[in-house]
Every structure is written in structure tokens, then in C-alpha cells.
CSV table of C-alpha atoms in Angstrom, one decimal:
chain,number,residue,atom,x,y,z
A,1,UNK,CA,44.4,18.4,49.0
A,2,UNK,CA,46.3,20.4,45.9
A,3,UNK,CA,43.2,21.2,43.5
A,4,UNK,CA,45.0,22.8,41.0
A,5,UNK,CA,47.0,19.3,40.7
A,6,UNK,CA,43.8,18.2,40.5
A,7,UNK,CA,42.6,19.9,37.9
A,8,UNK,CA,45.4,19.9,35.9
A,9,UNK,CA,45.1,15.9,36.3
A,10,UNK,CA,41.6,15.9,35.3
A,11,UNK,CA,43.0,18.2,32.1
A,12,UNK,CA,45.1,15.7,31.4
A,13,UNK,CA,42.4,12.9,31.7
A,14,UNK,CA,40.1,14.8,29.3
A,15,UNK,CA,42.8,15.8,26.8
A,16,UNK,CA,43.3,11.9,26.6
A,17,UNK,CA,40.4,11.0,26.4
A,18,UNK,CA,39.1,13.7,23.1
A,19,UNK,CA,42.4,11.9,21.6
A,20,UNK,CA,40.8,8.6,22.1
A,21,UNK,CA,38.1,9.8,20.5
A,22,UNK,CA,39.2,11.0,17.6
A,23,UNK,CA,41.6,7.7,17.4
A,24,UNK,CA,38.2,5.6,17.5
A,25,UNK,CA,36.1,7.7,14.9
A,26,UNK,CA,39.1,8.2,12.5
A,27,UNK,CA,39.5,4.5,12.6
A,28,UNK,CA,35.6,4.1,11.8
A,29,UNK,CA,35.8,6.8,8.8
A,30,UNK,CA,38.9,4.7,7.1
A,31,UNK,CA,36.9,1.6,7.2
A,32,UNK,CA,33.7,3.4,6.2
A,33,UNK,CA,35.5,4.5,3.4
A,34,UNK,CA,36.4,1.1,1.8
A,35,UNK,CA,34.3,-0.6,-0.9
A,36,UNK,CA,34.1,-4.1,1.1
A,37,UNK,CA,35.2,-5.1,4.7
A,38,UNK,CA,36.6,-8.7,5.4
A,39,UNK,CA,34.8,-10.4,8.4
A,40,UNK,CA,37.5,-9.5,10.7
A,41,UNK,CA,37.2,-5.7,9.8
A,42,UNK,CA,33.4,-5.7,10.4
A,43,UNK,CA,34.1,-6.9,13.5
A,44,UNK,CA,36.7,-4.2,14.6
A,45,UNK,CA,34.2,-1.9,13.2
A,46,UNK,CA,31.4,-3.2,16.1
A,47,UNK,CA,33.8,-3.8,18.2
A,48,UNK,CA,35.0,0.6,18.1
A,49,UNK,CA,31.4,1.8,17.5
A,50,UNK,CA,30.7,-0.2,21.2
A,51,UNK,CA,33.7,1.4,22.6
A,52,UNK,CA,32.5,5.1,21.4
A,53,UNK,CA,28.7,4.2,22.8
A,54,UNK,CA,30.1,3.0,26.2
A,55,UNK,CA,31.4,6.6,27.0
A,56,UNK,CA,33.8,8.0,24.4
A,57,UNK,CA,31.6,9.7,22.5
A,58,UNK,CA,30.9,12.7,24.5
A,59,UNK,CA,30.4,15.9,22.5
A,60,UNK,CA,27.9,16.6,20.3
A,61,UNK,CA,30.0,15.6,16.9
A,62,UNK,CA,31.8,12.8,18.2
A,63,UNK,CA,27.6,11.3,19.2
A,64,UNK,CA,26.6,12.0,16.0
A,65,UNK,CA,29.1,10.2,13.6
A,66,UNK,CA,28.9,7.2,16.2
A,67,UNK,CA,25.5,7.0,15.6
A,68,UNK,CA,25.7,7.5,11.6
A,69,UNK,CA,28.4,4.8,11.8
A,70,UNK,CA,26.2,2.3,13.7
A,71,UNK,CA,23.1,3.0,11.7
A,72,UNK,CA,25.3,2.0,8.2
A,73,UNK,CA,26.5,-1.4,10.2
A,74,UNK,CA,23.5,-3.4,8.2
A,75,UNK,CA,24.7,-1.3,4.6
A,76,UNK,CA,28.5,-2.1,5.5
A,77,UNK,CA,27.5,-5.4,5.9
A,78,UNK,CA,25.3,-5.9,2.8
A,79,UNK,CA,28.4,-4.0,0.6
A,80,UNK,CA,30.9,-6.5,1.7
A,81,UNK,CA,28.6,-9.7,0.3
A,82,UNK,CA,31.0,-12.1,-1.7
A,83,UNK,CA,29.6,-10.7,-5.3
A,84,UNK,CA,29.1,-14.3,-6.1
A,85,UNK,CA,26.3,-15.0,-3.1
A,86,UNK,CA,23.4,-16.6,-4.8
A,87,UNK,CA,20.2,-14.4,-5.1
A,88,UNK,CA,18.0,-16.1,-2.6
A,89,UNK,CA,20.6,-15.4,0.2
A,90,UNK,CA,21.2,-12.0,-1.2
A,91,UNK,CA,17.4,-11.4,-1.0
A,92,UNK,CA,17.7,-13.2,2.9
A,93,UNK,CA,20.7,-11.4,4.2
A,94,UNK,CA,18.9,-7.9,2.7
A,95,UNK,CA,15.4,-8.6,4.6
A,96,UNK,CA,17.6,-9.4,8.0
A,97,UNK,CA,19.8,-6.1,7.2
A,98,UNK,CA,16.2,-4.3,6.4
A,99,UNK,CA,14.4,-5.0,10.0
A,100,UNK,CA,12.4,-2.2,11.5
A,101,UNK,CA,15.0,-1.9,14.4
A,102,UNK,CA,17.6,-1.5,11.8
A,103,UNK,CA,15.6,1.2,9.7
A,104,UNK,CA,14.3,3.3,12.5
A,105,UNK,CA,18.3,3.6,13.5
A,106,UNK,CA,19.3,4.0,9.9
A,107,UNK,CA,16.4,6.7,10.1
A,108,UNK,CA,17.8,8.7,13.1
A,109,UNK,CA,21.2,8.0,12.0
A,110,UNK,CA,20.8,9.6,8.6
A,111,UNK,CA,19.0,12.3,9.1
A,112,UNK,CA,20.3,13.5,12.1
A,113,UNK,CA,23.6,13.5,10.5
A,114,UNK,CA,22.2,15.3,7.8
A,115,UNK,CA,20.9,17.8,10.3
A,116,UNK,CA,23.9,18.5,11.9
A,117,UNK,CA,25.7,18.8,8.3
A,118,UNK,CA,23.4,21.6,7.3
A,119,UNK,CA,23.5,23.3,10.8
A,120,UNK,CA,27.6,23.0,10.8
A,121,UNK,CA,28.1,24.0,6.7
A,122,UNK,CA,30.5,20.9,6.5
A,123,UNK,CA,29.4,18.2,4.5
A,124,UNK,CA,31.0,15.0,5.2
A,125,UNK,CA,28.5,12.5,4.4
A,126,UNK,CA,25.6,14.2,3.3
A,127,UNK,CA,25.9,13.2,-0.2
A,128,UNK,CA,27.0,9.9,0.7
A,129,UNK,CA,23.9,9.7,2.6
A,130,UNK,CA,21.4,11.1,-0.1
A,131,UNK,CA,23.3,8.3,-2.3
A,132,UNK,CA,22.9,5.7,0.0
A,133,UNK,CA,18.8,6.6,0.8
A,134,UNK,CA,18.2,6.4,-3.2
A,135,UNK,CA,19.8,3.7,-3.8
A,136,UNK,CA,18.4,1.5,-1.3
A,137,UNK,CA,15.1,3.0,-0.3
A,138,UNK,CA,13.5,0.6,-3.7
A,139,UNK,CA,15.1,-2.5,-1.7
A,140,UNK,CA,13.3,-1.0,1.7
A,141,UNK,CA,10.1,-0.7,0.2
A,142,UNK,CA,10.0,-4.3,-1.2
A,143,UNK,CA,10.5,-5.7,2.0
A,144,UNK,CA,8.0,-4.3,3.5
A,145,UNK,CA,5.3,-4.8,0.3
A,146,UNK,CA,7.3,-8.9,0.8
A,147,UNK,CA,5.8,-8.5,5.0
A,148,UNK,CA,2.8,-7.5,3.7
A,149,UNK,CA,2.0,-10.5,1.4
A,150,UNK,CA,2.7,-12.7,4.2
A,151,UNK,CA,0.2,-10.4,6.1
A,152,UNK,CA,3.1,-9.2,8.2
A,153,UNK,CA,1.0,-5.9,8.7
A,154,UNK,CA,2.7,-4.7,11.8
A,155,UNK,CA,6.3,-4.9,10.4
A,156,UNK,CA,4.8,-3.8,6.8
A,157,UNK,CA,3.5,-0.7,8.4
A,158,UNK,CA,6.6,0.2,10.6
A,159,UNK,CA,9.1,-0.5,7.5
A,160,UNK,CA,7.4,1.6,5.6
A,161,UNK,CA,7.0,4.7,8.3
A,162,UNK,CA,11.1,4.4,8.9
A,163,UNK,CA,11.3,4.5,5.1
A,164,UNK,CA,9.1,7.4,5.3
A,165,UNK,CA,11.6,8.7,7.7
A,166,UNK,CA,14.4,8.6,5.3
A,167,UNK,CA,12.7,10.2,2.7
A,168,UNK,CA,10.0,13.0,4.2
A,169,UNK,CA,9.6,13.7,0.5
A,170,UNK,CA,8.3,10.5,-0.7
A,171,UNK,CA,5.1,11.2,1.4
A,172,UNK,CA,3.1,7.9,0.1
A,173,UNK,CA,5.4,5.5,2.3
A,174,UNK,CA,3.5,7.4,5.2
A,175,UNK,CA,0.1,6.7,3.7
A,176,UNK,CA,0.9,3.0,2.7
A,177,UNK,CA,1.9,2.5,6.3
A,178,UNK,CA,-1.2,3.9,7.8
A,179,UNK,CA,-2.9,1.8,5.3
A,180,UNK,CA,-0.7,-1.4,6.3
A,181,UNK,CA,-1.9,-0.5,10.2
A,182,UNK,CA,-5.6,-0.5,9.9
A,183,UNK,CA,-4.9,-4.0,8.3
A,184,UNK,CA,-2.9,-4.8,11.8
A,185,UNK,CA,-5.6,-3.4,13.7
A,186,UNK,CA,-2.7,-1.0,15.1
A,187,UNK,CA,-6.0,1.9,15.0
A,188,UNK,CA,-3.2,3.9,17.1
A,189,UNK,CA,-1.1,3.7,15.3
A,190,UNK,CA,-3.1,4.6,12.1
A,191,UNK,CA,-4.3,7.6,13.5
A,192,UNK,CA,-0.7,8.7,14.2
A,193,UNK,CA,0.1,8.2,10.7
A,194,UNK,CA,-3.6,9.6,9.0
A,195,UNK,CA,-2.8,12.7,11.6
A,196,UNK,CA,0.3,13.5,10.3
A,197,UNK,CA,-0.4,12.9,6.5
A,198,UNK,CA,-3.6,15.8,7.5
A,199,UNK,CA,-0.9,18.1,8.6
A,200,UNK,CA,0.8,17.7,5.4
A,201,UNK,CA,-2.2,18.2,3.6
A,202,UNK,CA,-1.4,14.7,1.7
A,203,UNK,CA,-4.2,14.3,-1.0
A,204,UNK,CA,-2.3,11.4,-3.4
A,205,UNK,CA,-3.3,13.2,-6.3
A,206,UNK,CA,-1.1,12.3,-9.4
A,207,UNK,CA,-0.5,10.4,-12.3
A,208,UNK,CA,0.3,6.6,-12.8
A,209,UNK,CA,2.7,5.6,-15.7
A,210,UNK,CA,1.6,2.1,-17.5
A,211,UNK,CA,2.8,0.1,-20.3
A,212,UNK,CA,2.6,-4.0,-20.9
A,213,UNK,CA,5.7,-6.1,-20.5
A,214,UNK,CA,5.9,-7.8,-23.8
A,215,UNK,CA,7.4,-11.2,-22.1
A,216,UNK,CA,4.6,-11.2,-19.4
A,217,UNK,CA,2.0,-9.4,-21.2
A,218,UNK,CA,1.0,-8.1,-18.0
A,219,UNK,CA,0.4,-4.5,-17.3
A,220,UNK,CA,3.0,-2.8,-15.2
A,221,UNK,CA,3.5,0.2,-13.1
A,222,UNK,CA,6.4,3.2,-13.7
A,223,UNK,CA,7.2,5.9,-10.8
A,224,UNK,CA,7.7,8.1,-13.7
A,225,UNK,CA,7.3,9.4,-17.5
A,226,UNK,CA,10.5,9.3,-18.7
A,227,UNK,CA,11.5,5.6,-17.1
A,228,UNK,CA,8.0,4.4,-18.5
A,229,UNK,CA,9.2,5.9,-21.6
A,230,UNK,CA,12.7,4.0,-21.6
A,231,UNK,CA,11.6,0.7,-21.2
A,232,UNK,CA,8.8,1.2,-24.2
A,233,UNK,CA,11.9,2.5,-26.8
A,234,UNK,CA,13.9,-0.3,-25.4
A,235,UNK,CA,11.3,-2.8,-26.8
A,236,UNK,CA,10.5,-4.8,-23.9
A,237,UNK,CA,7.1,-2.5,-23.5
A,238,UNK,CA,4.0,-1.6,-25.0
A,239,UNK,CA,1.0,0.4,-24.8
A,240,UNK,CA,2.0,3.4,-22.7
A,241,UNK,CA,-0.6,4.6,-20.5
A,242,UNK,CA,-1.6,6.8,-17.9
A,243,UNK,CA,-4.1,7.4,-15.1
A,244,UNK,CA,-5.0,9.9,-12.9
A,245,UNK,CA,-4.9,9.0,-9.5
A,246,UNK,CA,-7.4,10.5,-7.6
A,247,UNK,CA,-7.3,12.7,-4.1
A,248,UNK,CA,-6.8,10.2,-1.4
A,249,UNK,CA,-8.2,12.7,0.8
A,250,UNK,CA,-11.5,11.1,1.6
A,251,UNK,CA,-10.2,7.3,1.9
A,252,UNK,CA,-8.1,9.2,4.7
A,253,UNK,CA,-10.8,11.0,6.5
A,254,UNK,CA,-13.3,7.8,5.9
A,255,UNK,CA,-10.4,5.7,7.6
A,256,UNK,CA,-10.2,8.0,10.8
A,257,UNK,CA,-13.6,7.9,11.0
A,258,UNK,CA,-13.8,4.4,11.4
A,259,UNK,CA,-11.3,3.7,13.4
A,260,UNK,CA,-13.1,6.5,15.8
A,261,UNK,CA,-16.1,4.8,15.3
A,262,UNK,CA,-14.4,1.1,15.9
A,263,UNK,CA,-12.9,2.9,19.6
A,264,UNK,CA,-16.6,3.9,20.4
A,265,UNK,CA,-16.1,7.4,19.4
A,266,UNK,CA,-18.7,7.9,17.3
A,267,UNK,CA,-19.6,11.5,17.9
A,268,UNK,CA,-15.7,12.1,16.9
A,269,UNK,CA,-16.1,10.0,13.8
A,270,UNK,CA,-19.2,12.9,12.5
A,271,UNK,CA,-17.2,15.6,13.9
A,272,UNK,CA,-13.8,14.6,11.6
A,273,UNK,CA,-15.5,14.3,8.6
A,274,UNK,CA,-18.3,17.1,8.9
A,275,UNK,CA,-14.7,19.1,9.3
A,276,UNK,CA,-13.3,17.7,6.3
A,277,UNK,CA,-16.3,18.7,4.4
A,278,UNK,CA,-16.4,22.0,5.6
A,279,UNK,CA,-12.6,22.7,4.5
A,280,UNK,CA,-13.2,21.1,1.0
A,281,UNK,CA,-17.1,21.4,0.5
A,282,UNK,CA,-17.0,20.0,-3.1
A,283,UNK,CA,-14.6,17.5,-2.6
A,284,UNK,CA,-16.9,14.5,-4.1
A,285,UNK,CA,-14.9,11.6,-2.6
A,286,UNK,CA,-15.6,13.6,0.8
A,287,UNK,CA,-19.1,13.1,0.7
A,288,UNK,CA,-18.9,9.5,-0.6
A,289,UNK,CA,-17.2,8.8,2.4
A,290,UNK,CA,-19.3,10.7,4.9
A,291,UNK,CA,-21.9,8.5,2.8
A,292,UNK,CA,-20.1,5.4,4.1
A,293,UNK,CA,-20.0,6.4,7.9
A,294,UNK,CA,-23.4,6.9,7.7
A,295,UNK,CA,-24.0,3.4,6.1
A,296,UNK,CA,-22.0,2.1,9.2
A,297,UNK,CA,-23.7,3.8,11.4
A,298,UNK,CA,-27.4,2.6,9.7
A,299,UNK,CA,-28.6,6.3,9.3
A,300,UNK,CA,-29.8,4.9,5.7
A,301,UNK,CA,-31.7,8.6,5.1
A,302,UNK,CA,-28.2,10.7,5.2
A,303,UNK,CA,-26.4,8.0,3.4
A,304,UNK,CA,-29.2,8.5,0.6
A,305,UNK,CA,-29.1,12.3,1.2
A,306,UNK,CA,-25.5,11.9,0.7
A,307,UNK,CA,-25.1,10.0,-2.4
A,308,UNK,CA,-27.4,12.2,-4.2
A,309,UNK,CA,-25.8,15.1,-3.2
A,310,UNK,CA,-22.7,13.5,-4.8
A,311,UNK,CA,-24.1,12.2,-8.0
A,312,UNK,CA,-25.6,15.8,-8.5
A,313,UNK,CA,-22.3,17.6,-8.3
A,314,UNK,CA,-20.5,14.8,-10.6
A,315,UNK,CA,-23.7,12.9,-12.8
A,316,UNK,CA,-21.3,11.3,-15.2
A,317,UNK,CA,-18.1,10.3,-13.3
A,318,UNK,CA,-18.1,6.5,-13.7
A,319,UNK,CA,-15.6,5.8,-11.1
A,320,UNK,CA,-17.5,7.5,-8.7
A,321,UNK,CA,-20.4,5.4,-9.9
A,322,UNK,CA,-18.7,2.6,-9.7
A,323,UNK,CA,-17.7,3.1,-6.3
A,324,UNK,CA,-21.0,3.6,-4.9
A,325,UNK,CA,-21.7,0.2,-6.6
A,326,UNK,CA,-19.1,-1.2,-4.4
A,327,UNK,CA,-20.2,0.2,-1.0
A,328,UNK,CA,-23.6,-0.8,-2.0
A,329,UNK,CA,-22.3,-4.5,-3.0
A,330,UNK,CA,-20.2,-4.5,0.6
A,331,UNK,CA,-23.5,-3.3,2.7
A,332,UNK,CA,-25.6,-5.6,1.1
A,333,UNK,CA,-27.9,-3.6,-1.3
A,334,UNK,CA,-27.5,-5.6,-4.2
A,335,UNK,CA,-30.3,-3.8,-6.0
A,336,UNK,CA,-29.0,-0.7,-5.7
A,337,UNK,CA,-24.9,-2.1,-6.5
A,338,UNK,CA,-26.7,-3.6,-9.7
A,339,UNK,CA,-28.4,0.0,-10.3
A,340,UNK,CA,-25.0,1.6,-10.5
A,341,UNK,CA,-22.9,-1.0,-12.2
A,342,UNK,CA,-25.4,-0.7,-15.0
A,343,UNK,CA,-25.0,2.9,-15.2
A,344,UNK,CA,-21.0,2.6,-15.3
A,345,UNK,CA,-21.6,0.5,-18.3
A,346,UNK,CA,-24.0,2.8,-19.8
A,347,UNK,CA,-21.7,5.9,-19.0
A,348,UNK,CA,-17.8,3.8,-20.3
A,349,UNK,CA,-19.1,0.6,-22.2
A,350,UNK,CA,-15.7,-0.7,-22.0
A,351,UNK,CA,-15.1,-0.6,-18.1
A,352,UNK,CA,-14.5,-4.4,-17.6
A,353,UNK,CA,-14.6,-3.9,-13.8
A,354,UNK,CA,-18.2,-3.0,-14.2
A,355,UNK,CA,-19.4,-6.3,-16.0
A,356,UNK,CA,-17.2,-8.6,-13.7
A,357,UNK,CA,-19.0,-6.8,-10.5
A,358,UNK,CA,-22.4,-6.7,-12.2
A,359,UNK,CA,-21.8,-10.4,-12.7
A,360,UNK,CA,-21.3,-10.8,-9.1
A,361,UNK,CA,-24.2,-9.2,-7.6
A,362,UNK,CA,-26.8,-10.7,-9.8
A,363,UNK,CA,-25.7,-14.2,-8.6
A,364,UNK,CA,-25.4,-13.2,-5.2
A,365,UNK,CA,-28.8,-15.0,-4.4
A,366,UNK,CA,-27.9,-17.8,-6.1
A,367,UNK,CA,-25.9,-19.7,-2.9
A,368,UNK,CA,-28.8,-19.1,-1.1
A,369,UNK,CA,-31.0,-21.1,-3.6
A,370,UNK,CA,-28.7,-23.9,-3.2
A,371,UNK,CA,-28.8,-24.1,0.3
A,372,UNK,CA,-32.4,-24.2,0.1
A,373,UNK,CA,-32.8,-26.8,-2.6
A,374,UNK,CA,-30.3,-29.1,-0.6
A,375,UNK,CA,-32.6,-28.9,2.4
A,376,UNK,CA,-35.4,-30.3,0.3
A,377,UNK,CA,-37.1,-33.8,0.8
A,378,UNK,CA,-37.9,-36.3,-1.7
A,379,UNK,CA,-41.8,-35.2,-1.3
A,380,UNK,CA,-43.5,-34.2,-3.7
A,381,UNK,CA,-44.2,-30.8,-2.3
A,382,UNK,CA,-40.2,-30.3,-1.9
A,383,UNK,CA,-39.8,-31.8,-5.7
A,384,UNK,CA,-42.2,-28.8,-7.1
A,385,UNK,CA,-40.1,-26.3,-4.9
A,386,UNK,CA,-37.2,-28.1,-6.2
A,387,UNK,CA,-38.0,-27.4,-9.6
A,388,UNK,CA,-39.3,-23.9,-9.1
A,389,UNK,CA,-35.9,-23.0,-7.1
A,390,UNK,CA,-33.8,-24.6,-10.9
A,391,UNK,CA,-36.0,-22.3,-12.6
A,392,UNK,CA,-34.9,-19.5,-10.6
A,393,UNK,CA,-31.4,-20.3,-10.8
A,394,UNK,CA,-31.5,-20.6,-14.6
A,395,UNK,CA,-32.8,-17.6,-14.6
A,396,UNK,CA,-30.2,-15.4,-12.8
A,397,UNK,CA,-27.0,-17.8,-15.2
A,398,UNK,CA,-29.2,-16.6,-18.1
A,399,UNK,CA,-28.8,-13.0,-17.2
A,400,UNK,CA,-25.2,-13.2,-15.9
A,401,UNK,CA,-23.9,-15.1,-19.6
A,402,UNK,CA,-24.1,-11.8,-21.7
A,403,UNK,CA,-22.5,-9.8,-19.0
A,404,UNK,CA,-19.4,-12.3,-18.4
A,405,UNK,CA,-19.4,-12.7,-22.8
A,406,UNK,CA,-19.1,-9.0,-23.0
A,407,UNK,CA,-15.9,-8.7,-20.4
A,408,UNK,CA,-14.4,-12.0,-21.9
A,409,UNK,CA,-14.0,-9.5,-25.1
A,410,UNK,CA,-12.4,-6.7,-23.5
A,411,UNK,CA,-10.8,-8.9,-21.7
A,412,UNK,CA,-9.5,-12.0,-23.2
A,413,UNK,CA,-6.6,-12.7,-21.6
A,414,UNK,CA,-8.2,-13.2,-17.9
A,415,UNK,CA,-8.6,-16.6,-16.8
A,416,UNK,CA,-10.5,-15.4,-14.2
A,417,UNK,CA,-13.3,-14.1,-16.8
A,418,UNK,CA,-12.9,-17.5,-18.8
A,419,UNK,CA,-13.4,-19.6,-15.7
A,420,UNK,CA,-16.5,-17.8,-14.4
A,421,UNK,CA,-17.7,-18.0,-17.6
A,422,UNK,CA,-17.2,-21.4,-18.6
A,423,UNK,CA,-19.3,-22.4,-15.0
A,424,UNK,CA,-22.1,-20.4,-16.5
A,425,UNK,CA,-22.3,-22.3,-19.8
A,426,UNK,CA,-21.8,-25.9,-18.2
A,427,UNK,CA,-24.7,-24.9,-15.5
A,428,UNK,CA,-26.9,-23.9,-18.6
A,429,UNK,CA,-25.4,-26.8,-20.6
A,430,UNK,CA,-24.2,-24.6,-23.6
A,431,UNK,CA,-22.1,-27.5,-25.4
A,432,UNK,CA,-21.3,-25.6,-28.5
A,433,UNK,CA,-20.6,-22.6,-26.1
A,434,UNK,CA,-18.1,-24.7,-23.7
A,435,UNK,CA,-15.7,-26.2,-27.2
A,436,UNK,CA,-15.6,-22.7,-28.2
A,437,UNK,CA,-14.6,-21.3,-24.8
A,438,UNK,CA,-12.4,-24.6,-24.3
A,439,UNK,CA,-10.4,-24.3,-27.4
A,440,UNK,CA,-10.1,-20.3,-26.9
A,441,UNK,CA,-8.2,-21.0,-23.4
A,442,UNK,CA,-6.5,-23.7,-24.8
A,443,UNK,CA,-4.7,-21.7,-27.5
């Protein structure tokens, strides 16, 4: 046996192939490079990224660019639409291309590319890349906020972690898809996502940008000042606002230690939060939410314990009021839910939330009137009860009616309001109350 023939055979073999390569990957790079592909170009352009996957692509910069290639078959594809495609198949063809398959590749693809850009100093595609991640990662989110309102959780929650992927700067995708997997149930996968959000010490804090599309009238969001601030000059919006969003740091830790205590870990539920509150001591949504476990757990003396402690370090924040009226409402203690809503009101007379919640626990006994009046006899021991029980009932619609008249003026646009309180005057039988209310809706 001649080896050096041998080798000089396989040099040969090798020297080929690296020519085959680069044949293949320049031919991918020229049809990358064009605006739209025809249908038999898209499929030459499958048809060579297969070829460098089944074995062509064997150093490191030839596997990379095969990879970015494949990731950017589902943008290729979505460039080359016939520009006169009607919106609903646009909108069809771009949840297809926007799978969680496709965006975990388009992920990997991307940034390891970028990686290997940075680490080599050449920059082939990275701007193309940055380009292609702003101007689609809008279209990525909406699909998975479009899975969600189908309560697609799963896919809503993966969508959003490979969109998460694409931009590690943009650090609330993470936290809406943790969010998105508690609503699966996916508790693994939750913690995953809560884990890593505590590692980038995520707290949420921030400011939301508001102003009232004139056509709608309704209220919408802006990611930022200066767009908010574009639409209002244009004249199609109104009414700038802004809120402060809050730290989301307790939600998170509350989360984990739920899901903890839903897996039977309840000693690791007290432990994750008692070390939350040790790292941010006055952090008041902290102790709410250790409140909240406690609640869960039915340790009603440290809930207590807790919610003073949290009411003494912040007496007159009314959102934190408020949101002690809605754990209270959710566990039950309508007394206490009614105690806080009141003091809300007291606090920001013009918190509608407060009057619309207010309204809802003080009729929470009312169903179960009803379902004890339509148990009664004919009798005449049921008929007094009867009559006792439509006293009662009166009573609670008598004290609701000032509550729901007092958020139907700070809020007059809300059917919602309008409907809940047009039940209350037609139980009561308000006539001169219902033509007012009727002719106010009708306008």
C-alpha cells in the first residue's frame, strides 16, 4: 500500500470538497442578498442549505452561515410574498413562518452568528441581523400575545422566551413567558424562566406611556416618550399620560413560591421568599406577597402580622391598598376587601377600580340569598323568610347604587359600569333612574 498516494488522494478529496463548500455557501449569500426569491429559487435555496447540513459544512464558519441561512428560510420566505397577498393570509403565512421551532432556530441562528462576528472582527451580517431582529421582533410578540388569547399558553410562553432569545435586552419577553407558563401549568418551566429573570435582578420597574386614540376613544399603550409623543402632535391622540410601573419583584418571588408550594415544597416556598425579604427588607410588594403565601398556607396570624407590617411602612399608598383588597376579595374576606376598598376611596376619591370592586364585594352575599329564597315553600313560615331575605337584598342594591353612580361619573364611557348599574335600578325599580340611564347609553 503507497500511503503517501494516499494521502495525497485524500488532499485532493478534501481540497474538493472546501471548494464545494464554498460553491454551496456563495450560492446561498447571492440569493440571500436579493429583495424577493421566485418559488423555484426558494427551493434551490432548501435544497443547498440540505446539501451543506448532510456533510459539507465542516468547519466552524462554513456551520455557522449554514445555520444563519436555515434560520432566515421562514424571513426569506415571508420577503418574497406577492406584495398584493391580502392581509388575512399575510397575517396566516406570518404565524406559520413565526412557530416556536422556527424562532428557537432563528434564535440560535442569529445570535450565534452574531457571536462568531464579534469573536472573528468581520461583520458580514451582523447589521443585517440587528435589522432583521427590530424589525420583526413587534410581529413575534403579537403572535404569541394572538396564542395567548386563544389560551395557547404553552406556545405563548415558548414564543415569547425564543423572542427573549433574540433580544436579551428586552428582558420583559422573559417575564411575560414565565407569566404565559404558570397559565400552562408548565411550573418547570416557570421556574426556569422566574430563576433566570432573579439572576438578572429583573424588577419591571419603569414608566408606561398613554394617550386616547381619538377614533377609538380608547386608552392605548406607547413603548416610549417620544413615539407617544408623535402620534399626540399628529392629531390622532389625546391626553398623554404616564404611569409608573411598579417593581415586579414580588409578583416574581410570590409566583415561585407557589409554584413550590403547588410541587409540595412548602418549606422551599418560606425559604424563597424569607430570602427575598432579607435581600430587599423594605421592599413593600415583598411582604405583600409573603402575606399571600401565608394566606395559602392558612397561617391567618402572619398574614395579619404581615399586612400591618406593610401598611405601616407605606399608610397612604392606595395601590397597595387596593391590592390587599383584592387578595382579601380572592381569599374570601369580604369584610376586610370592603375595609380597604373604602380606604382607597378615602385616600384617591377618583380611583374608579375602587368603586367597581367595592361594588362587587358588597353584593357578594347576594347569590346566596337567591339560592335560598328559591328553595322556599309556599308556607307561610317560608313566605315570612321570603320577605325577610327581599328585605336583605334591598338592602345590599341600596348600598351598592351610590358606589356604581359615583364610577358611572368618572367613568362614563364604560358599558360595563352602565350595565351593572342599570340591574341595580330595575331590581330597586328606579323608573325615573332607568330613562335617565337609558337615554344616557343611548346617545
Amino acid at each position: 500500500m503507497n500511503i503517501s498516494k494516499l494521502i495525497f488522494a485524500g488532499t485532493i478529496f478534501v481540497s474538493t470538497l472546501a471548494i464545494a463548500q464554498k460553491d454551496e455557501l456563495k450560492a446561498l449569500k447571492k440569493m440571500y442578498g436579493k429583495d424577493q426569491l421566485k418559488n423555484d429559487e426558494i427551493t434551490e435555496y432548501k435544497s443547498l442549505v440540505s446539501k451543506l447540513e448532510g456533510g459539507l459544512a465542516v468547519e466552524e464558519n462554513d456551520k455557522i452561515y449554514t445555520a444563519f441561512y436555515k434560520s432566515m428560510l421562514p424571513i426569506v420566505e415571508l420577503s418574497s410574498m406577492d406584495p398584493t397577498t391580502p392581509p388575512a393570509v399575510v397575517q396566516a403565512k406570518m404565524a406559520k413562518a413565526f412557530n416556536y421551532n422556527n424562532l428557537i432556530e432563528l434564535a440560535n441562528g442569529l445570535n450565534a452568528t452574531l457571536e462568531y462576528e464579534k469573536k472573528t472582527g468581520k461583520k458580514v451580517y451582523t447589521e443585517d441581523i440587528l435589522e432583521t431582529i427590530t424589525n420583526y421582533k413587534t410581529e413575534i410578540v403579537n403572535v404569541a400575545i394572538a396564542l395567548a388569547n386563544t389560551k395557547k399558553y404553552t406556545e405563548a410562553s415558548k414564543i415569547l422566551y425564543a423572542a427573549y432569545k433574540l433580544e436579551p435586552k428586552d428582558v420583559n419577553n422573559l417575564y411575560y413567558a414565565a407569566n404565559y407558563a404558570v397559565e400552562a401549568k408548565d411550573y418547570d418551566g416557570a421556574l426556569e424562566y422566574y430563576s433566570e429573570l432573579k439572576q438578572l435582578k429583573y424588577t419591571g420597574e419603569g414608566t408606561t406611556y398613554l394617550a386616547k386614540n381619538n377614533a377609538s376613544g380608547a386608552v392605548e399603550t406607547f413603548k416610549d416618550k417620544v413615539m407617544r409623543d408623535k402620534f399626540v402632535e399628529s392629531g390622532a391622540y389625546s391626553n398623554p399620560t404616564e404611569e409608573k410601573i411598579k417593581s415586579r419583584r414580588g409578583e416574581i418571588v410570590r409566583n415561585v413560591a407557589l409554584i413550590l408550594i403547588e410541587k409540595n415544597k412548602t418549606e422551599e416556598a418560606k425559604t424563597a421568599i424569607a430570602d427575598a425579604r432579607k435581600e430587599f427588607p423594605n421592599d413593600v410588594t415583598l411582604i405583600i406577597s409573603e402575606a399571600e403565601i401565608y394566606l395559602k398556607l392558612n397561617d391567618i396570624p402572619m398574614y395579619q402580622k404581615l399586612i400591618k407590617e406593610a401598611l405601616d411602612k407605606s399608610p397612604n399608598d392606595h395601590l397597595l391598598i387596593y391590592n390587599l383588597g383584592v387578595t382579601s376579595a380572592e381569599n374570601k374576606q369580604y369584610e376586610e376587601a370592603e375595609k380597604y376598598y373604602r380606604k382607597v376611596i378615602d385616600i384617591k376619591p377618583d380611583y374608579v377600580e375602587a368603586y367597581i370592586n367595592l361594588a362587587d364585594v358588597i353584593l357578594k352575599p347576594d347569590q346566596k340569598i337567591v339560592d335560598e329564597m328559591n328553595k322556599l315553600g309556599l308556607s307561610s313560615k317560608d313566605q315570612k323568610r321570603y320577605e325577610v331575605l327581599q328585605v336583605e337584598r334591598k338592602g345590599l342594591f341600596n348600598r351598592v347604587m351610590p358606589i356604581l353612580e359615583k364610577a358611572n361619573d368618572l367613568r362614563p364611557e364604560s358599558e360595563d359600569i352602565q350595565t351593572s348599574l342599570m340591574a341595580v335600578y330595575r331590581f330597586l325599580e328606579l323608573k325615573e333612574k332607568i330613562d335617565a340611564l337609558k337615554a344616557k347609553m343611548n346617545k
